[in-house]
Coordinates of C-alpha atoms and ligand atoms in Angstrom, one line a residue:
X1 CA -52.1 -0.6 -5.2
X2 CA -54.5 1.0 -8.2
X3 CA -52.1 2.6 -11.0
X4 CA -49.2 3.2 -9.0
X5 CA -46.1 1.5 -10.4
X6 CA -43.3 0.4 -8.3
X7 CA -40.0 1.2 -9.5
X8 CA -37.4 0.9 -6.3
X9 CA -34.2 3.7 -7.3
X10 CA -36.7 5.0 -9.7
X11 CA -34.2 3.4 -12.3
X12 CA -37.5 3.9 -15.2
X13 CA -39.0 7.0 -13.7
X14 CA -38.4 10.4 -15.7
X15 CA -39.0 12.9 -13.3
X16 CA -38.5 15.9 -15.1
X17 CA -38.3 17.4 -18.6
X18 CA -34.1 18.9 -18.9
X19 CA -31.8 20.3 -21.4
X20 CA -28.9 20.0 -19.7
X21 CA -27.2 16.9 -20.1
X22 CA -27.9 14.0 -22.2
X23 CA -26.3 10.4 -21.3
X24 CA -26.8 7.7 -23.3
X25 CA -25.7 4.5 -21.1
X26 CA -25.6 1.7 -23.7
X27 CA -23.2 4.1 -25.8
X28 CA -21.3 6.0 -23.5
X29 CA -22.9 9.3 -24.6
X30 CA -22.3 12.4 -22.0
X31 CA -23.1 16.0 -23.4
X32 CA -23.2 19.2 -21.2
X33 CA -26.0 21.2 -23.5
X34 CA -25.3 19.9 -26.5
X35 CA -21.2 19.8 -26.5
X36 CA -19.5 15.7 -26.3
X37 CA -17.4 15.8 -22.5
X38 CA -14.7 15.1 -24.6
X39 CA -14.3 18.2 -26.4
X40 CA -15.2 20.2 -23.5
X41 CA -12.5 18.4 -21.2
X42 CA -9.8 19.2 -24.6
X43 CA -10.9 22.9 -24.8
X44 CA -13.2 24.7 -22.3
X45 CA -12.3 25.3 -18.6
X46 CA -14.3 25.1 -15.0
X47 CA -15.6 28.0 -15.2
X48 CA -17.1 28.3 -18.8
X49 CA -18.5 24.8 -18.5
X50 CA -20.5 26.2 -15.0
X51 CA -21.0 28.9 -17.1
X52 CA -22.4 26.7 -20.1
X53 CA -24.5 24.5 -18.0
X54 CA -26.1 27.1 -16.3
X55 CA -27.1 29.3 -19.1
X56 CA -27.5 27.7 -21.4
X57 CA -24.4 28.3 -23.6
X58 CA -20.9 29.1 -24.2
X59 CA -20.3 32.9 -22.9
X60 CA -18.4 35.4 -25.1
X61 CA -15.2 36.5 -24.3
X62 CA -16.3 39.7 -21.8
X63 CA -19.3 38.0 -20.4
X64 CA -16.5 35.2 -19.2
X65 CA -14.3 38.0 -18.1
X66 CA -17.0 39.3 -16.5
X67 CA -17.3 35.9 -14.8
X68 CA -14.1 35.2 -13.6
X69 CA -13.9 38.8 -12.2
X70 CA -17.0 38.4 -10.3
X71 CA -16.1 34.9 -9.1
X72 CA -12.7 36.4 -7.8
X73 CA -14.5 39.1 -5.9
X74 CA -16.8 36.8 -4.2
X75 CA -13.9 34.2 -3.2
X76 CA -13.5 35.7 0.6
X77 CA -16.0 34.4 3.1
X78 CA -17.8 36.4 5.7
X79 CA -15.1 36.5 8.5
X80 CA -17.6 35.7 10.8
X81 CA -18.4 32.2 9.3
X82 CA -14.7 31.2 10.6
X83 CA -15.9 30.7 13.8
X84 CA -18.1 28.2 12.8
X85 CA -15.1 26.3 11.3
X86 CA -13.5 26.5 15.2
X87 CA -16.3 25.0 16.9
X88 CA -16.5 21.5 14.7
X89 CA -14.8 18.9 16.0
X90 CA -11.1 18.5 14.7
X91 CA -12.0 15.2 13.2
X92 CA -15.4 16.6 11.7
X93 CA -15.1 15.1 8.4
X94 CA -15.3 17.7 5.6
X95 CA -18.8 17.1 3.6
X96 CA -20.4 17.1 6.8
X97 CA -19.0 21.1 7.4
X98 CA -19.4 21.8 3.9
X99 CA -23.1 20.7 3.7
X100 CA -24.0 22.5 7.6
X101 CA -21.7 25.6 5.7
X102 CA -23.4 25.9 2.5
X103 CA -26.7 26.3 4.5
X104 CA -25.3 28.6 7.1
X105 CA -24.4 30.9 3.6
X106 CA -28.4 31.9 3.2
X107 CA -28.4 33.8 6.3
X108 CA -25.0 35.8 5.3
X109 CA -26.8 36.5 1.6
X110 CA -30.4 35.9 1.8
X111 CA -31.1 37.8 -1.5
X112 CA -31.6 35.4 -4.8
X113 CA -31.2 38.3 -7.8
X114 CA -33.5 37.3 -10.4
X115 CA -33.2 34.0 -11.9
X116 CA -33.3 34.7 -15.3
X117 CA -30.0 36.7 -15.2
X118 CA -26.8 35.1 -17.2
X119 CA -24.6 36.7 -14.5
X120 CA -26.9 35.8 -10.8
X121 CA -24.8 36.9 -7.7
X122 CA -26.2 34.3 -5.8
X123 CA -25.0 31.4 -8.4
X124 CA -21.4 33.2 -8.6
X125 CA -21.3 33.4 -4.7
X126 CA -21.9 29.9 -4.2
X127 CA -19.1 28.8 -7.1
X128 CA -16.5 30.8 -5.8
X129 CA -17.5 30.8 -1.8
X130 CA -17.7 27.0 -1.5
X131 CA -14.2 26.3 -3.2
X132 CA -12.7 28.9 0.0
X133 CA -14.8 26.9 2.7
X134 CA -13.7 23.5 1.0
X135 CA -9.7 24.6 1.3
X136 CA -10.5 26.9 4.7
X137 CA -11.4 23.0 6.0
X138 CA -8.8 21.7 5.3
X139 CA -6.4 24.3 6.6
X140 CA -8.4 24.9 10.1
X141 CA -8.7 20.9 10.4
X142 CA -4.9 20.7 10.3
X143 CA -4.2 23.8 12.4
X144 CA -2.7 25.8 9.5
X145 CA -3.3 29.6 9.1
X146 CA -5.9 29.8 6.8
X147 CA -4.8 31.0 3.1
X148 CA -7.2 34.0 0.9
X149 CA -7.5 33.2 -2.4
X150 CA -5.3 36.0 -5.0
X151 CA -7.0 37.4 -7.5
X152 CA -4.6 36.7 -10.0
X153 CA -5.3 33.0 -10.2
X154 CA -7.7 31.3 -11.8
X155 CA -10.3 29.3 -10.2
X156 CA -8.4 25.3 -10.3
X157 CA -5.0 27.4 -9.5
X158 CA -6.6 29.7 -6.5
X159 CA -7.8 26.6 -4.4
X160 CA -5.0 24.4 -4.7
X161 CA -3.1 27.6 -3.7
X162 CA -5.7 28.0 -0.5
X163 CA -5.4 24.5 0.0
X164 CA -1.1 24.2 -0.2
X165 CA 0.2 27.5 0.1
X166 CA 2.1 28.3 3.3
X167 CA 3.9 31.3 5.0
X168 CA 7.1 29.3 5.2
X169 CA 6.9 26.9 2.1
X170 CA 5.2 28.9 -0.6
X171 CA 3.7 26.3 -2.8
X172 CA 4.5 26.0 -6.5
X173 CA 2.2 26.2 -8.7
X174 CA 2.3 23.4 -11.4
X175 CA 0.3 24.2 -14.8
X176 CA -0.2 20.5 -15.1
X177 CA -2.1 20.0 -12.1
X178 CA -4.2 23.0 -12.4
X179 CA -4.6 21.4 -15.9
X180 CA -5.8 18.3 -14.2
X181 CA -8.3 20.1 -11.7
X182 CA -9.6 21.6 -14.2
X183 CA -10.5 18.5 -16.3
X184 CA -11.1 16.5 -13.0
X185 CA -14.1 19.6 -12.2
X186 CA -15.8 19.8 -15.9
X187 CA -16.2 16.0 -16.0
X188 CA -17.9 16.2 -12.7
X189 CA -19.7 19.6 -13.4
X190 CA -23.3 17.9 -14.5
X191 CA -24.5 13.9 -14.9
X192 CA -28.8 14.3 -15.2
X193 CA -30.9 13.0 -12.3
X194 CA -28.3 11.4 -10.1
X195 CA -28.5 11.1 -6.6
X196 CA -27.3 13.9 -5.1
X197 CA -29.3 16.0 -7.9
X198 CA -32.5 14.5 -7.8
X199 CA -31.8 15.3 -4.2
X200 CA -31.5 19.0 -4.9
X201 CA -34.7 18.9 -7.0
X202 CA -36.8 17.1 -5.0
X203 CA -35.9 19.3 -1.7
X204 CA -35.8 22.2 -3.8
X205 CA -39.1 21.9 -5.4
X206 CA -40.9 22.1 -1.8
X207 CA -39.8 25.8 -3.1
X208 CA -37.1 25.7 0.1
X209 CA -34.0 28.6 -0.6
X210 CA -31.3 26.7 -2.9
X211 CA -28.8 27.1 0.4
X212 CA -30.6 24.3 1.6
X213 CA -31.7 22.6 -1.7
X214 CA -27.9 22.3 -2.3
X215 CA -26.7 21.3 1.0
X216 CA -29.6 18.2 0.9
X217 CA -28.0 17.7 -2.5
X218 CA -23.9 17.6 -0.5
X219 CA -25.3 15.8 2.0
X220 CA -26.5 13.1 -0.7
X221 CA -23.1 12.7 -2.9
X222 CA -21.8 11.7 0.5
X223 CA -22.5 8.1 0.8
X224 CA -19.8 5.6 -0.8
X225 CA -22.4 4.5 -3.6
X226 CA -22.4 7.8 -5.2
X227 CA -19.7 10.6 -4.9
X228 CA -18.0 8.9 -1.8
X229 CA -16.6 6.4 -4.1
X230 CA -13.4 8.0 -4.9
X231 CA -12.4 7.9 -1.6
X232 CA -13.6 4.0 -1.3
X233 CA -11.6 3.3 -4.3
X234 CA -8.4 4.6 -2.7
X235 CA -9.0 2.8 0.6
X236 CA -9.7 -0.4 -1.1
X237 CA -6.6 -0.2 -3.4
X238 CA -4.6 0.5 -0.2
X239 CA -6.1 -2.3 1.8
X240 CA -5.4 -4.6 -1.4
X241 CA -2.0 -3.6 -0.7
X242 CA -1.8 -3.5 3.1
X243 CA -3.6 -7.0 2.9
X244 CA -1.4 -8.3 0.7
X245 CA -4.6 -9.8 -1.4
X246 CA -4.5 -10.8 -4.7
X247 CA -6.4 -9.8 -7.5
X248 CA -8.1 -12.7 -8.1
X249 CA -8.8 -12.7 -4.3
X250 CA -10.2 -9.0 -4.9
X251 CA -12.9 -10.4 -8.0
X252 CA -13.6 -13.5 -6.0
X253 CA -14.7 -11.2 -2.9
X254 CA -16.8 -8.4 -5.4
X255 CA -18.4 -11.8 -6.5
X256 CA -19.4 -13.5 -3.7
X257 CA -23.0 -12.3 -3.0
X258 CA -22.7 -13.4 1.4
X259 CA -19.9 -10.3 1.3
X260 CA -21.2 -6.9 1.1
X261 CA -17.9 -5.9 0.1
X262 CA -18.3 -4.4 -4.0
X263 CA -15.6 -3.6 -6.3
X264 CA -15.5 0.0 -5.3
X265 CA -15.6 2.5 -8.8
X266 CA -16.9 -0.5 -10.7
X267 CA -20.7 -0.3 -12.3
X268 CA -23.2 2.2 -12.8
X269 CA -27.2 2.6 -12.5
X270 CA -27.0 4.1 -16.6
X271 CA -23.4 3.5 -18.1
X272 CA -23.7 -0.2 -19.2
X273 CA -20.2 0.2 -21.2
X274 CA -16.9 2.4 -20.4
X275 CA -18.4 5.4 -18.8
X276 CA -16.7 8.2 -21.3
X277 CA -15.3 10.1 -18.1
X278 CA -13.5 7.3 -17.1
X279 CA -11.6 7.2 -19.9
X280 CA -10.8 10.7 -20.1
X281 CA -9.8 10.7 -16.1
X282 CA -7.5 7.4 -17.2
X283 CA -5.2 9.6 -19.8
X284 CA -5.1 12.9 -17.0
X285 CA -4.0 10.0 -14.5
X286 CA -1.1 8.8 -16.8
X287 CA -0.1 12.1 -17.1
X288 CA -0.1 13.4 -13.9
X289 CA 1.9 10.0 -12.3
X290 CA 4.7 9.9 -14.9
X291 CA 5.6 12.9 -12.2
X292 CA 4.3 11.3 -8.9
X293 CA 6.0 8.2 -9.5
X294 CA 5.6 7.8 -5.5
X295 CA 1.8 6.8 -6.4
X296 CA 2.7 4.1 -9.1
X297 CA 1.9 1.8 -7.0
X298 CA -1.5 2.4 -6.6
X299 CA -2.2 2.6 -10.6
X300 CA -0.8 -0.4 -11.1
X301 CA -3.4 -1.8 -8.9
X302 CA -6.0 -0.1 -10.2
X303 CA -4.8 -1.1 -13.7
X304 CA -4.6 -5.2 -13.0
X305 CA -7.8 -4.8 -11.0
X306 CA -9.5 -3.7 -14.4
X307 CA -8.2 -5.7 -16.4
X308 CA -9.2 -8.7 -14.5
X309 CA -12.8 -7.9 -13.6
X310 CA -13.1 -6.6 -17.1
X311 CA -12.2 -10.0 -18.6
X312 CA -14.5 -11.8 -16.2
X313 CA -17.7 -13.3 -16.8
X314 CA -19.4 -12.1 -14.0
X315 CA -18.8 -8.2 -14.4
X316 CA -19.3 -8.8 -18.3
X317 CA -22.8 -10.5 -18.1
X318 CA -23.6 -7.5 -15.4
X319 CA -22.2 -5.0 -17.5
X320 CA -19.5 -3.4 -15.0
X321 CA -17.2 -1.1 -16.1
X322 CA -15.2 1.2 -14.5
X323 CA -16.6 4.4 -13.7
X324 CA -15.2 8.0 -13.4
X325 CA -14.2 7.5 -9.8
X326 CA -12.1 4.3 -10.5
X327 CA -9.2 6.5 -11.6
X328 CA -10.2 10.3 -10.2
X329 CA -8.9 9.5 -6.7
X330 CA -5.5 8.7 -7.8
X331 CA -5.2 12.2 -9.5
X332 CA -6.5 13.6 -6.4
X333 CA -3.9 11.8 -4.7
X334 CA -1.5 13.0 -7.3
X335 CA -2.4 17.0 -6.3
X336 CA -1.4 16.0 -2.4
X337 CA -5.6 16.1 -1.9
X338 CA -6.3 14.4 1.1
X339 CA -8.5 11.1 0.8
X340 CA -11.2 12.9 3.1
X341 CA -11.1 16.1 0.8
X342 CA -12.3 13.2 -2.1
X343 CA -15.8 14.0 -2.3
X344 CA -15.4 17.2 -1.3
X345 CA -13.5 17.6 -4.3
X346 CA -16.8 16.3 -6.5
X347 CA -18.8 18.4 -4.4
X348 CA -17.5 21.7 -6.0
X349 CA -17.0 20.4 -9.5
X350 CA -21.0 19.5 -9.1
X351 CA -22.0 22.7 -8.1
X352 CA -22.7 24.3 -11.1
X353 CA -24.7 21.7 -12.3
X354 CA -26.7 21.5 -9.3
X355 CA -27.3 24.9 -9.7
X356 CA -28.2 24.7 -13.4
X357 CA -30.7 21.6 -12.4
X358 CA -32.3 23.8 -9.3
X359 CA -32.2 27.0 -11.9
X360 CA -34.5 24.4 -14.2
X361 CA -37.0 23.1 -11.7
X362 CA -37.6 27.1 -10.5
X363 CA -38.2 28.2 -14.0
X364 CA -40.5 25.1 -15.1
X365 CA -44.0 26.1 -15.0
X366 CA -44.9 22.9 -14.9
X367 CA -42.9 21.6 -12.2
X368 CA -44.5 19.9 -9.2
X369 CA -43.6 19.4 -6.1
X370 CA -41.6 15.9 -5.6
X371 CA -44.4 13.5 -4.2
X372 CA -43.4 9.6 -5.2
X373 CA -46.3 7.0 -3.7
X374 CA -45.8 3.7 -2.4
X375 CA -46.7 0.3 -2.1
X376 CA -48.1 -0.2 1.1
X377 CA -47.0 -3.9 2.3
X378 CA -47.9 -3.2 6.1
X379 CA -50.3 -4.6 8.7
X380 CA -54.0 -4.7 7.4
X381 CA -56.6 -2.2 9.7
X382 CA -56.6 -3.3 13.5
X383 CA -57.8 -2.0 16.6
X384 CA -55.3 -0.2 19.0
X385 CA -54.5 -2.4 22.0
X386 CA -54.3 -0.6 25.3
X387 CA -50.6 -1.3 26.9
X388 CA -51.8 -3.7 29.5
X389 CA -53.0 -5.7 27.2
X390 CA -50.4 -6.1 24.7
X391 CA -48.7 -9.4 24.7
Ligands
CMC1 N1 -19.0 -4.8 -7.6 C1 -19.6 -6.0 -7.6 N2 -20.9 -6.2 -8.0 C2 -21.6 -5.2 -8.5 C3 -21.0 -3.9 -8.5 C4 -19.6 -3.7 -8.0 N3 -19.1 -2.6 -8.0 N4 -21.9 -3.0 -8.9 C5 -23.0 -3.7 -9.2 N5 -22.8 -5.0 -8.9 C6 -23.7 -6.1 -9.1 C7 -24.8 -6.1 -8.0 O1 -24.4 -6.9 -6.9 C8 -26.0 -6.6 -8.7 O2 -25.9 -8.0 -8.8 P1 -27.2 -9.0 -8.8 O3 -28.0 -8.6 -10.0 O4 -26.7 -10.4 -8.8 O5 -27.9 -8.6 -7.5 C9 -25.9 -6.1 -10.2 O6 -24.5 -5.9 -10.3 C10 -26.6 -4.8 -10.4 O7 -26.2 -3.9 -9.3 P2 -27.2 -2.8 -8.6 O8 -26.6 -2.5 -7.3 O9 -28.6 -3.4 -8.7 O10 -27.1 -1.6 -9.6 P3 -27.4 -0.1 -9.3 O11 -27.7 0.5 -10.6 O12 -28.5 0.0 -8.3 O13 -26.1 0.4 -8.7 C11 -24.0 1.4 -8.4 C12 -25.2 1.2 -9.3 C13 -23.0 2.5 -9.0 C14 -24.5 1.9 -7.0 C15 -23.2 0.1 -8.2 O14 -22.7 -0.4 -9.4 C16 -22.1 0.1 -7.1 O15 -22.4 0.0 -5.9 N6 -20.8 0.4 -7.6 C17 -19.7 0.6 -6.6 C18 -19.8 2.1 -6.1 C19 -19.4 3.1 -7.1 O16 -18.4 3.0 -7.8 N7 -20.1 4.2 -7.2 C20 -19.8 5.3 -8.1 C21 -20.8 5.5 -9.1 S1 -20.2 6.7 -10.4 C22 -20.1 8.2 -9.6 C23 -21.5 8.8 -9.3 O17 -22.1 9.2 -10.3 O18 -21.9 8.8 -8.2

């Protein structure tokens, strides 16, 4: 195998130079350019932390204006794309539309203004358009006339509008929810070379349009080890329920190596200690259910579940904590999100730092194009058997 070095998940490869985000695992260290999670999740909003992560910085007060304007303007979608939403299959689950949607966008705006520019249409298109196809799912899956966004809401308040609002109930907005969505979006906006990013660089550096880079990178978060696990964690605490299981029946399973079954928002490939947006996603969910108290159930689950595999000598010697999805779906659950909608959800708050990580690998010189080797374990050389001969 000469130099190559085999490192399955490529949990020791650095595969690019960033300054973006910097995670410390042992410490529980996330910053968006510089700036601790927490004080962005106290202070900033969505759409200065897309803002932040994609430039570079914090915007002045007209440049975010200037923003928010532009992300307003963008919000409808190209009336034609609504047939596309017609012709999936009722039960068409919502990251598969929104990945075949996002990529569908290049032919309705093929033009990529230049990449250097704080304000790029394309960027501001792709914010604000994929929060309308994310609610216009929801609304066309259940049948419902689909809702346009109002420029007088902000980003969190206009899609929980698209997504609740009807002709015949009009829905009421509630600062603390759009409080939550916010939070729930900024501490999901960025986290380095994940899956789903990694996924966006390494399609993306073939030099592909980001439309594509970025639905490879939807299509990624998907699966229930990466940004599907907010939707696992739900289904698992309802099962725990609907099973009538215990908790030390839950650990006991998450234990035994002959079941595949995992403790579902638990561990993670860098955090080896509380992953910081965990913690912060644990206060927004107290918060939010002292007025659900219809989902109380479910967090105190969730809350004995911790406990117990945190004071257990398997997850400690493994160093499993909870992670930020352990307690984001119960929020989501909170805001009358749909457990499908979960990872659709993460989808949008990721978007920008896709973007910012696609904006990076475009603008770096240096940059190759993604080419990992392997180590070849197959058959030695042999001679190709005609078919009447084979055995
Ligand atoms: N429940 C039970 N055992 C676990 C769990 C878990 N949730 N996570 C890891 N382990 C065990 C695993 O079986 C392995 O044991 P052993 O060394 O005996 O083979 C050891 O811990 C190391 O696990 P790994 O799978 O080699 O670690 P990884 O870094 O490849 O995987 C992970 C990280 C997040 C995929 C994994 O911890 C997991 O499957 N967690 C549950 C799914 C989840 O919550 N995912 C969300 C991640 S955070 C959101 C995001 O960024 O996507």
């Amino acid at each position: 195998t000469g130099l190559i070095t085999f490192d399955p998940g490529f949990g020791n490869t650095g595969s690019c130079k960033s300054a973006i985000t910097f995670m410390n695992g042992e410490k529980g260290i996330l910053r968006y350019r510089g700036i601790p999670i927490e004080q962005l999740a106290e202070n900033s909003t969505f759409v200065e932390t897309a803002y932040l992560l994609i430039n570079g910085n914090l915007p002045d007060r007209k440049t975010l204006t200037r923003t928010s304007v532009m992300l307003s303007d963008f919000s409808l979608l190209h009336e034609d794309m609504k047939f596309f939403y017609q012709n999936f299959p009722r039960k068409a689950h919502p990251m598969g539309i929104l990945s075949a949607m996002v990529n569908a966008l290049r032919s309705f705006y093929p033009e990529l203004i230049d990449l250097d520019e704080d304000l790029n249409f394309t960027f501001l298109r792709l914010i604000s358009k994929v929060r309308t196809m994310a609610a216009m799912a929801y609304k066309i899956s259940r049948g419902h006339k689909v809702v346009y966004p109002r420029p007088d809401y902000s980003y969190c308040a206009n899609f929980l509008h698209m997504m609740f609002d009807s002709p015949v109930i009009p829905y009421q907005m509630d600062d603390d929810l759009v409080d939550a969505l916010n939070v729930f979006w900024i501490l999901h906006a960025d986290h380095e070379q994940n899956c789903s990013t990694a996924a966006v660089r390494v399609v993306g550096s073939g030099k592909v349009n980001i439309y594509a880079a970025l639905s490879a990178g939807i299509s990624a978060l998907w699966g229930p080890l990466h940004g599907g696990a907010n939707q696992a964690v739900i289904q698992m605490l309802e099962s725990i329920q609907q099973e009538g299981l215990s908790i030390p029946q839950v650990i006991a399973k998450a234990k035994d190596k002959n079941d595949p079954f995992r403790l579902m928002g638990f561990g993670h490939r860098v955090y080896k200690t509380y992953d910081p947006r965990a913690k912060i996603m644990k206060k927004i969910c107290d918060k939010v259910l002292s007025r659900c108290k219809h989902l109380d159930s479910l967090l105190n689950t969730a809350m004995e579940l911790e406990a117990a595999a945190l004071s257990d000598a398997y997850f400690q010697e493994k160093n499993l904590y909870p992670n930020v999805d352990f307690y984001s779906g119960i929020v989501l659950r909170a805001m009358g999100i749909p457990t499908n909608m979960f990872t659709v959800m993460f989808a949008i708050g990721r978007l920008p730092g896709w973007i910012a990580q696609w904006r990076e690998d475009m603008l770096d010189s240096n940059q190759k194009i993604s080419r990992p080797r392997q180590i070849y374990m197959g058959e030695n050389i042999r001679d190709y058997t005609p078919i009447d001969e084979r055995p």
